[in-house]
Coordinates of C-alpha atoms in Angstrom, one line a residue:
X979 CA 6.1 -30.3 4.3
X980 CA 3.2 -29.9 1.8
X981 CA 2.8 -32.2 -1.1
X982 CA 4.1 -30.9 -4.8
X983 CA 0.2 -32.7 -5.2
X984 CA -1.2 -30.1 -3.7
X985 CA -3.1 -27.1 -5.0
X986 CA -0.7 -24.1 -5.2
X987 CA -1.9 -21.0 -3.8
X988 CA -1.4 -17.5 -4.8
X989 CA -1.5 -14.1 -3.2
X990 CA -1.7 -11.8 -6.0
X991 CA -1.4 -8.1 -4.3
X992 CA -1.6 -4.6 -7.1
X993 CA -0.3 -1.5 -4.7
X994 CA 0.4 2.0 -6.2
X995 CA 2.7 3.3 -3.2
X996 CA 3.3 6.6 -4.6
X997 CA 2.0 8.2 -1.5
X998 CA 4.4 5.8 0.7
X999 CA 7.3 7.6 -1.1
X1000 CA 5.8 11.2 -0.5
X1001 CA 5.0 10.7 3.1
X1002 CA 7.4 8.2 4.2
X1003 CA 7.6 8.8 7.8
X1004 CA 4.4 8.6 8.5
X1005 CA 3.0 5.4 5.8
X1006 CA 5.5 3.5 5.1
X1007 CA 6.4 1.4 8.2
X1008 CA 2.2 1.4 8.8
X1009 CA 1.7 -0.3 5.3
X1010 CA 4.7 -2.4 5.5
X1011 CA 3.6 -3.8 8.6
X1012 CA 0.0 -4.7 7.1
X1013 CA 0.9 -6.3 4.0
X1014 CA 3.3 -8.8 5.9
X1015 CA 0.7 -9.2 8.7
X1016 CA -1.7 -10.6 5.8
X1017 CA 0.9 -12.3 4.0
X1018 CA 1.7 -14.3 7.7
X1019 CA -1.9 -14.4 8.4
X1020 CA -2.8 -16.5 5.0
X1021 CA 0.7 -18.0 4.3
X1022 CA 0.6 -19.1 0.6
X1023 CA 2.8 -20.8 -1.3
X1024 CA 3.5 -17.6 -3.5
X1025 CA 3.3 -14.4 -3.3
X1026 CA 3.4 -11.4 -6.0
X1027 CA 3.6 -7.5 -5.5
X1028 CA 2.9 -5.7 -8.5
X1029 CA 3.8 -2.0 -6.8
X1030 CA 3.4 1.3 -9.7
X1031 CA 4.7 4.5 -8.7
X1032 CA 7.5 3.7 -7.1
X1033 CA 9.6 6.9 -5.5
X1034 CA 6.2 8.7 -5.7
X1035 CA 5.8 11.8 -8.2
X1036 CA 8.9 13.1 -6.8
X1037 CA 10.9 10.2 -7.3
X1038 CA 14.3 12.0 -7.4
X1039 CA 13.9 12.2 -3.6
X1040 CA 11.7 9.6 -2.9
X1041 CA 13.6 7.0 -4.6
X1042 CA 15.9 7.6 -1.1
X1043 CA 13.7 5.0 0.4
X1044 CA 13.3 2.6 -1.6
X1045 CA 16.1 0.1 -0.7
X1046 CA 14.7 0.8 2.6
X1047 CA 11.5 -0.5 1.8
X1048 CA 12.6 -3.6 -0.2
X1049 CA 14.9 -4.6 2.8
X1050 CA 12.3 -4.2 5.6
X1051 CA 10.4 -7.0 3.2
X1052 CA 13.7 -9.7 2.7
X1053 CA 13.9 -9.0 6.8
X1054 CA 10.2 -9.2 8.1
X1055 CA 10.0 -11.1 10.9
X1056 CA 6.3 -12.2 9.4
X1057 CA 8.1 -13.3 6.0
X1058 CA 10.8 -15.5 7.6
X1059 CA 9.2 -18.7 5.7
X1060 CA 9.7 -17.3 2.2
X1061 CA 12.8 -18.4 1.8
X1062 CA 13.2 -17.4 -1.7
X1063 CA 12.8 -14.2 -3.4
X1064 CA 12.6 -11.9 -6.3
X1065 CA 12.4 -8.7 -7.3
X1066 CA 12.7 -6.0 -10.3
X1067 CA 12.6 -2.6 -9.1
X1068 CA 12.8 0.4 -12.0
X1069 CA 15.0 3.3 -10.5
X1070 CA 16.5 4.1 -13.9
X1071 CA 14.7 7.9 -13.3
X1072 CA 17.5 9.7 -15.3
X1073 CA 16.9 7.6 -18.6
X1074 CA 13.2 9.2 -19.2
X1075 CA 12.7 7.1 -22.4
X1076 CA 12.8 3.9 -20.0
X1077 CA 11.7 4.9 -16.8
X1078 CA 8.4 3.0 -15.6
X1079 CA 8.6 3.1 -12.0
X1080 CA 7.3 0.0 -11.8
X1081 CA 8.1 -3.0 -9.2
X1082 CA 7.8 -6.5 -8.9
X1083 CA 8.5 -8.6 -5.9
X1084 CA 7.9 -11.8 -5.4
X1085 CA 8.3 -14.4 -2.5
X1086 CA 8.6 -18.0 -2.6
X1087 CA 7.6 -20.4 0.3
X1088 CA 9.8 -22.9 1.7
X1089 CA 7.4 -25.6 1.0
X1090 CA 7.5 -25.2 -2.3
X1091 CA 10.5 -27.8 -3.6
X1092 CA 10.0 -26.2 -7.3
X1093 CA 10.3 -22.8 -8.2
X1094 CA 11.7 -21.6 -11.3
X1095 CA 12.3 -18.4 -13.5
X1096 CA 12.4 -18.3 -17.3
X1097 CA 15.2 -17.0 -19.2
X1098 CA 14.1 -15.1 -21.6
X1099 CA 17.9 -15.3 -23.2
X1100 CA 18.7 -18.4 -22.7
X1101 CA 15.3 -19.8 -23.5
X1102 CA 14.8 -22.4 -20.7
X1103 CA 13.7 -22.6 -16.7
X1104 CA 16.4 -21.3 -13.5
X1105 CA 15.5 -22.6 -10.4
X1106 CA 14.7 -19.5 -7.3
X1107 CA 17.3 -20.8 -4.2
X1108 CA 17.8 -17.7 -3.1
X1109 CA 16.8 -13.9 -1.8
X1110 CA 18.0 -10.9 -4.8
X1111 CA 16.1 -7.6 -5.9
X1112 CA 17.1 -6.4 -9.0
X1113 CA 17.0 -2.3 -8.6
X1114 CA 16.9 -1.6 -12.6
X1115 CA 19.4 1.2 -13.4
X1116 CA 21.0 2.1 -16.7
X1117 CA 24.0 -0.2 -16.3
X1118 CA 22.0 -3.4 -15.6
X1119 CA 18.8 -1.9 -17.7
X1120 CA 18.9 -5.4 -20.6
X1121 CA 21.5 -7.4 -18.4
X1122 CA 18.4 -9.5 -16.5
X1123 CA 17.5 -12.3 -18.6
X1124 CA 14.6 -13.1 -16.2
X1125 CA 12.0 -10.3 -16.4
X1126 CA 11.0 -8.1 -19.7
X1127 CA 10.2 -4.4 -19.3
X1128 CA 8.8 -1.7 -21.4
X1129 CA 7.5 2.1 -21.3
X1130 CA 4.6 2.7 -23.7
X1131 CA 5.6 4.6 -26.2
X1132 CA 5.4 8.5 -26.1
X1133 CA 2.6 9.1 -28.5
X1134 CA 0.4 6.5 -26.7
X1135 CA -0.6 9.5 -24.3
X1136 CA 0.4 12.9 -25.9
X1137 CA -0.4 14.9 -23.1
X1138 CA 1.7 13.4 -20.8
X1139 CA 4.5 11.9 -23.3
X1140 CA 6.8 11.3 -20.7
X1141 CA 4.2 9.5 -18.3
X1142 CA 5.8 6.6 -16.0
X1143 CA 3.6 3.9 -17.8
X1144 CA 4.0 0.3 -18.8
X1145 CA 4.6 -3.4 -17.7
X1146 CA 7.0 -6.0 -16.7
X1147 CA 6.6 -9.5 -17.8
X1148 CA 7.6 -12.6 -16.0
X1149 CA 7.3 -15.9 -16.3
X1150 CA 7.2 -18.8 -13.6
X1151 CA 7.5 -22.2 -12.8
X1152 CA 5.6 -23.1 -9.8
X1153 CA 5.2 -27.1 -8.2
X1154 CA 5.6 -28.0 -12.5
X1155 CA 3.0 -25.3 -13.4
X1156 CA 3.8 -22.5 -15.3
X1157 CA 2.0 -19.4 -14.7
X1158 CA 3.1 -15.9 -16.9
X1159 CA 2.8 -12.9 -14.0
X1160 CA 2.4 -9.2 -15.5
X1161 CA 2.7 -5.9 -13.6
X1162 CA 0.8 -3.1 -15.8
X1163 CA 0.4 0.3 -15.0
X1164 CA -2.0 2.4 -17.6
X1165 CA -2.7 5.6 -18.5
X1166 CA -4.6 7.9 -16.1
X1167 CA -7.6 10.6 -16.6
X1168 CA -5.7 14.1 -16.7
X1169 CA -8.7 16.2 -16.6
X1170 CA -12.7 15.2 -15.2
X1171 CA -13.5 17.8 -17.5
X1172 CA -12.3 16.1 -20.4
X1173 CA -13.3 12.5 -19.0
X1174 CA -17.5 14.1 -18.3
X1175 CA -17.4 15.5 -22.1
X1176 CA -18.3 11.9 -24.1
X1177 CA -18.8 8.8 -23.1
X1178 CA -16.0 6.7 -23.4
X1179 CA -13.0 9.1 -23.1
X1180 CA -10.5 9.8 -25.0
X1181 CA -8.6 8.1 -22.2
X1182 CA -10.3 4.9 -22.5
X1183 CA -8.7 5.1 -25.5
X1184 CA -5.5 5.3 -24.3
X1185 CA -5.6 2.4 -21.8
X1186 CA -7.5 0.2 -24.3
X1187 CA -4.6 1.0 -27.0
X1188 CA -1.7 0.6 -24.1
X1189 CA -3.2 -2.7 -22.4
X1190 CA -3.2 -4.5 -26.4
X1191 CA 0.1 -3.3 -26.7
X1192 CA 1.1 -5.5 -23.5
X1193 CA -1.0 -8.6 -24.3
X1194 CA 0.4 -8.6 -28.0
X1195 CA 4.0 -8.1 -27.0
X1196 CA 3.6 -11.0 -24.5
X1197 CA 2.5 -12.8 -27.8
X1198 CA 5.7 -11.8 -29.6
X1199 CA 8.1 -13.0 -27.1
X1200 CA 7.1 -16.7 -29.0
X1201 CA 6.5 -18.4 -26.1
X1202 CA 3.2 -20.8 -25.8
X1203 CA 0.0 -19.4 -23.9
X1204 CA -0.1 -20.2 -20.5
X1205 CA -2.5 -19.2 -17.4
X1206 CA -1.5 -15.8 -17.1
X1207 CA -2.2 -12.9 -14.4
X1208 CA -1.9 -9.6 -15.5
X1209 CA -2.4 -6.8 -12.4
X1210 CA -1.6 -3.6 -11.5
X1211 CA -3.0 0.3 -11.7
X1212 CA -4.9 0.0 -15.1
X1213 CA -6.7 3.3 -13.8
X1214 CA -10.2 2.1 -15.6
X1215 CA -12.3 4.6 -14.3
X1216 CA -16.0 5.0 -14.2
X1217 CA -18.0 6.5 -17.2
X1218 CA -18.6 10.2 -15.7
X1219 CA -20.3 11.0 -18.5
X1220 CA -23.0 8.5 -17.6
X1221 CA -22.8 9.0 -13.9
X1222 CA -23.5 12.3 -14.7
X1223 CA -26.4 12.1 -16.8
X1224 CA -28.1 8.8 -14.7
X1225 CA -27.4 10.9 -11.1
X1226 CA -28.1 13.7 -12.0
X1227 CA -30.8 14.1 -14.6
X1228 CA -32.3 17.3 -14.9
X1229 CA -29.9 19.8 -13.8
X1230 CA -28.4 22.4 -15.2
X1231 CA -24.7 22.8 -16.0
X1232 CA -22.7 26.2 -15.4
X1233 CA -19.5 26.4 -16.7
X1234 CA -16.8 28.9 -15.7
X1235 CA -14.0 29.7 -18.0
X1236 CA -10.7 31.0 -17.5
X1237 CA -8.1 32.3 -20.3
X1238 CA -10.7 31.4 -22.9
X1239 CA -10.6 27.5 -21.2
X1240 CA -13.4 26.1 -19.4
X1241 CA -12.1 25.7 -15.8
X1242 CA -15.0 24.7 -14.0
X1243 CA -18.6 23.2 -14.6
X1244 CA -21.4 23.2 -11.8
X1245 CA -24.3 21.0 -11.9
X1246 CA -27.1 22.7 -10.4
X1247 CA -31.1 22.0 -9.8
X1248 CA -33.5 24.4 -11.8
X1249 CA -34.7 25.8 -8.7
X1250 CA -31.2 26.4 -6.4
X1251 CA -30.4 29.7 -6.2
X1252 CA -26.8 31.0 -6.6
X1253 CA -25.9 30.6 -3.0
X1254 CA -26.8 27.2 -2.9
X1255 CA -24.5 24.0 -3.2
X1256 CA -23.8 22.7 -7.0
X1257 CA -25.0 19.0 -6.6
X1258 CA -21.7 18.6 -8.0
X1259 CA -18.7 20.8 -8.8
X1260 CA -16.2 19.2 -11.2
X1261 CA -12.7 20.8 -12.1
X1262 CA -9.7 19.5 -13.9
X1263 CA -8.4 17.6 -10.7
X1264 CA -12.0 18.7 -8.6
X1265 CA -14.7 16.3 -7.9
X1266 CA -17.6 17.4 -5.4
X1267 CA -20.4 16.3 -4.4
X1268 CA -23.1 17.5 -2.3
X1269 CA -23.5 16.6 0.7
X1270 CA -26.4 13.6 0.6
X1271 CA -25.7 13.4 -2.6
X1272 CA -22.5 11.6 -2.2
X1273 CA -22.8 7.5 -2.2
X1274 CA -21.9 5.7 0.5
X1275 CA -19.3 2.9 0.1
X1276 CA -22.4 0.2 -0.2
X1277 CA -24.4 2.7 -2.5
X1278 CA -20.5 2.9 -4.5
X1279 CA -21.1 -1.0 -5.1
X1280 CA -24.5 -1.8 -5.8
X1281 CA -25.0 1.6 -7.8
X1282 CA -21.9 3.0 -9.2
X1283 CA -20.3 -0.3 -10.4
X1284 CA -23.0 -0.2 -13.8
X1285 CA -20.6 2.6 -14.6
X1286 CA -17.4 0.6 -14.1
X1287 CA -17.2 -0.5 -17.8
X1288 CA -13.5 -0.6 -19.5
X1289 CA -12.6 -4.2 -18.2
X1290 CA -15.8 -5.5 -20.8
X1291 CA -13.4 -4.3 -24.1
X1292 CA -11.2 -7.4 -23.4
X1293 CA -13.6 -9.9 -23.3
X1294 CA -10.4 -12.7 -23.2
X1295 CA -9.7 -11.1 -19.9
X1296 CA -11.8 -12.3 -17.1
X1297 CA -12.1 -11.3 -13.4
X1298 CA -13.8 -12.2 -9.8
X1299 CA -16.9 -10.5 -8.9
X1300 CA -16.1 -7.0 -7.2
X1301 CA -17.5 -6.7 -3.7
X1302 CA -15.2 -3.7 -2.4
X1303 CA -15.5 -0.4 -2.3
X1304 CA -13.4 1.5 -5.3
X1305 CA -9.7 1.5 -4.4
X1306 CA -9.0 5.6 -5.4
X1307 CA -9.2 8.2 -4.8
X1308 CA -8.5 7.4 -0.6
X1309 CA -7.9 10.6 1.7
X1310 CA -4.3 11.2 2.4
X1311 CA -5.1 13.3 5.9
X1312 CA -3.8 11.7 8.7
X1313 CA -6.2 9.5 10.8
X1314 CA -8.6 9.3 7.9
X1315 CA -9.4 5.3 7.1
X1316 CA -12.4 5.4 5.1
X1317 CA -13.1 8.6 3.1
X1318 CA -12.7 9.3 -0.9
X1319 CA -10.6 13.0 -2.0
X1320 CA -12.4 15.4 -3.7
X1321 CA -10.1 15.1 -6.8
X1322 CA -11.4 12.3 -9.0
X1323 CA -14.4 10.1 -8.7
X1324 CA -13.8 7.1 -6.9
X1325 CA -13.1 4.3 -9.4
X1326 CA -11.8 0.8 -9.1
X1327 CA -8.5 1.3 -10.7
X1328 CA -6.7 -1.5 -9.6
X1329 CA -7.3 -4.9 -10.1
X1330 CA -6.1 -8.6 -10.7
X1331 CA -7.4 -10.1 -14.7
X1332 CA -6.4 -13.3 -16.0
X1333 CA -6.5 -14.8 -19.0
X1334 CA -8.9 -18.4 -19.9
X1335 CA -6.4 -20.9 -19.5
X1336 CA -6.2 -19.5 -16.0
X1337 CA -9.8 -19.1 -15.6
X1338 CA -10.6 -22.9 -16.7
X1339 CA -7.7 -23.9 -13.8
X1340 CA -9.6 -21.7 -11.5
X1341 CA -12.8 -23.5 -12.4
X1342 CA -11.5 -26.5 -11.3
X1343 CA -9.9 -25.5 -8.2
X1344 CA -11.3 -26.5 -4.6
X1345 CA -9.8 -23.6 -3.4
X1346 CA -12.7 -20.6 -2.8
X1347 CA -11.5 -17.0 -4.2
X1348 CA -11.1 -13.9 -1.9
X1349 CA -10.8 -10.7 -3.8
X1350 CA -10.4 -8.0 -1.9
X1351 CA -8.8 -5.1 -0.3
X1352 CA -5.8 -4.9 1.6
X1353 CA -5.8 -2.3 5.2
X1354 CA -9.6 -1.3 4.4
X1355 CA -9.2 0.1 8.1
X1356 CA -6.2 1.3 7.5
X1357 CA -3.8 4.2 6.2
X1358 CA -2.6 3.2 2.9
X1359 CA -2.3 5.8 1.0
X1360 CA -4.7 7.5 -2.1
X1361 CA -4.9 3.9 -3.0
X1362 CA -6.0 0.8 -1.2
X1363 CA -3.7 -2.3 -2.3
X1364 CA -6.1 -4.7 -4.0
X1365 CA -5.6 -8.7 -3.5
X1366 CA -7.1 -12.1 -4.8
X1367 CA -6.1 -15.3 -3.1
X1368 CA -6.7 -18.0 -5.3
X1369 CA -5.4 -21.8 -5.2
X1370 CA -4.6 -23.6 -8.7
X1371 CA -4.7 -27.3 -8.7
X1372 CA -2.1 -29.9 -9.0
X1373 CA -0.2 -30.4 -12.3
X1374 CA -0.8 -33.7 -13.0
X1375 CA 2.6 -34.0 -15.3
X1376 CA 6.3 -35.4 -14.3
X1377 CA 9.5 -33.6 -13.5
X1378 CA 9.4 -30.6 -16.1
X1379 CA 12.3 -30.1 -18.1
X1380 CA 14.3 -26.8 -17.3
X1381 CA 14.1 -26.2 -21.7
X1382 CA 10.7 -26.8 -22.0
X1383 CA 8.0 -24.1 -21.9
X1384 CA 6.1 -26.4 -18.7
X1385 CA 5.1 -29.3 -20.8
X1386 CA 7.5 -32.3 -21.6
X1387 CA 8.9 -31.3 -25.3
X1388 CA 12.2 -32.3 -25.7
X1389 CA 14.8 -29.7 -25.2
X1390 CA 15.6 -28.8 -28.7
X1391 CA 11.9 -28.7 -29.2
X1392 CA 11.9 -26.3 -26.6
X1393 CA 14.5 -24.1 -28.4
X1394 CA 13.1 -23.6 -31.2
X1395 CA 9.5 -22.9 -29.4
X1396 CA 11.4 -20.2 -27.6
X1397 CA 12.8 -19.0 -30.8
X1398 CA 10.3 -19.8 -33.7
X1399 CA 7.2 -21.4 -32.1
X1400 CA 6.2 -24.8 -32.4
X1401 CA 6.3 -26.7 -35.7
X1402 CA 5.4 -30.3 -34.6
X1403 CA 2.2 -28.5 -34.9
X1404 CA 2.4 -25.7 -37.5
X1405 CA 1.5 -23.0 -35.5
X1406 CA 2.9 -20.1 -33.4
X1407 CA 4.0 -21.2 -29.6
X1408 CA 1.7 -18.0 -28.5
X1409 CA -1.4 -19.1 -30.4
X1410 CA -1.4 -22.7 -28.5
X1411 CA -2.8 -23.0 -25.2
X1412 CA -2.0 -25.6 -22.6
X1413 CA -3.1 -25.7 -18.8
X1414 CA 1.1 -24.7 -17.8
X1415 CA 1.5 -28.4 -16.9

């Protein structure tokens, strides 16, 4: 049995599975079996799977197989040493006002002798002895005292005010370290035609304003900083305005309207004729290329990734270096690994952030990081589950107290940390940092 000495490491997995929902028969046994095969394969000590989109778009129907899909995960033959398990899974479709769609699953190894939850009630630590998913419905909706949900607000994304968007907070004791784990989901791009007009978007915008909203209601639960990973779908997505005007200087755009709206703009050389090929076509939910125009995935990395900009408004969120290929748009055709849609430009929509108490554990850590893909080969859907494996060191401190926040306070300390932050030192419990030992 490992040491509670040694470092603890992490498999942090973000995986929109709408399309495991729409085409179930045919993706959802294939990327069950791959995610367990690399959880078996690397067998840390913890694992979390931030899943957005769950039930696909028409989640009425596709929430059917859901259960399914969180019970071939308790019973994987690959997971039989994760003893202990949790999950939150947000079925509550009917009320709209709440529904995220959002799940959270995480496993436990059986090496690990500590593993706790915080109560959010009850303001103090539960140990994880067992296997339970939580499937979120109206009735058990603020019952859960272990997890905090929320839907962004309506007018956070007027277009869509009813959009499936938001986060789900928990918070975890791990070997005596406490790490806070958030699943996100942001706002999409509704239209390339909107996105190409200005560089940012309007919908930068949006996921800038949503993504605050998260990190400042983490703040407000009163709880002190800890290493935190925040993950998910953020769907940042390249500047097309600048991939536009840096690819393709010195064409012309043609735009086509319909009702009085444009519906379509063509990028075309000065000299091709109106038979030829745009050098790209974009539409609402259309994004073409021409053909040797298009980047390969390599060209996608070293050339496109200038263009990848949102992550650099939060400059308190920090992030491994990005050596994949983007993770969406992925062809849904059957037997097709490797190739991009034609609906949106491929971006790198989700990924794994953390905050600098994390990244100054990181530094220290002996462990090397692999950020990554997840089924690169494989049929996963319109979006490849994104991973980082990463290893935090020992907590140097004693047995932690179930009250305390993962340092030693005392216990009525603790309480009124949880409740009013910490006045020993005469500041909020969100504004002090400690390493979660």
């Amino acid at each position: 049995m490992s040491s509670d000495h040694e470092e603890l490491s992490l498999l942090l997995v973000s995986a929109n599975v709408g399309t495991l929902f729409e085409q179930p028969e045919r993706l959802l046994e294939p990327w069950l079996n791959t995610f367990c095969a690399k959880v078996s394969q690397d067998q840390p000590d913890f694992v979390a799977l931030h899943c957005q989109e769950v039930g696909g778009k028409s989640y009425m129907t596709g929430m059917e197989y859901v259960d399914s899909f969180v019970e071939r995960l308790l019973t994987s033959s690959d997971l039989v040493e994760y003893s202990r398990v949790r999950g939150y899974i947000d079925k509550d479709y009917e009320t709209k006002t709440e529904f995220t769609a959002l799940g959270s699953v995480y496993l436990v190894h059986s090496r690990v002798s500590d593993a706790a939850m915080w109560d959010f009630s009850g303001c103090r630590f539960h140990p994880v002895a067992d296997k339970e998913v939580c499937r979120i419905k109206h009735d058990n909706l603020n019952k859960d005292p272990y997890h905090r949900k929320l839907k962004y607000p309506p007018d956070f994304f007027p277009q869509f005010p009813w959009s499936r968007k938001g986060h789900i907070i928990t918070r975890w004791r791990l070997r005596n370290r406490v790490v806070d784990i958030v699943n996100v989901h942001l706002f999409h791009d509704a239209s390339n035609l909107e996105s190409v007009s200005q560089s940012p978007s309007i919908y930068v915008a949006n996921r800038a304003r949503a993504l605050r909203h998260t990190l400042k209601r983490i703040e407000e639960l009163g709880l002190r900083e800890a290493p935190m990973f925040i993950f998910g779908d953020f769907n940042f997505r390249i500047d097309l305005h600048g991939i536009v005007h840096d690819h393709l200087a010195g064409v012309n755009a043609k735009s086509t309207e319909k009702d009085g709206v444009v519906a379509c703009i063509e990028y075309c050389h000065a000299d091709c004729s109106d038979d030829d090929t745009p050098a790209l076509k974009l539409e609402k939910k259309g994004f073409v290329l021409k053909k040797g125009i298009a980047p390969s995935c390599s060209q996608l990395i070293e050339e496109w990734r200038k263009f990848d900009k949102e992550s650099k408004q939060f400059p308190d969120l920090f992030e491994q270096e990005i050596t994949f290929p983007p993770s969406y748009p992925f062809s849904e055709d059957e037997g097709v690994t490797d190739q991009y849609m034609h609906s949106r430009p491929p971006s790198w929509c989700d990924r794994v952030l953390y905050n600098q108490a994390c990244k100054d554990l990181l530094q220290q850590s002996s462990s090397t990081a692999d950020y990554g893909v997840i089924g690169a080969s494989e049929e996963m859907g319109d979006h490849k589950p994104v991973c980082l494996s990463v290893g935090l060191p020992a907590c140097a401190a004693a047995a932690v107290s179930n009250n305390s926040h993962g340092n030693n306070i005392g216990n009525s300390h603790a309480q009124q940390a949880c409740d009013n932050g910490d006045s020993a030192s005469g500041e909020p419990a969100a504004k002090r940092v400690y390493n979660g030992c």
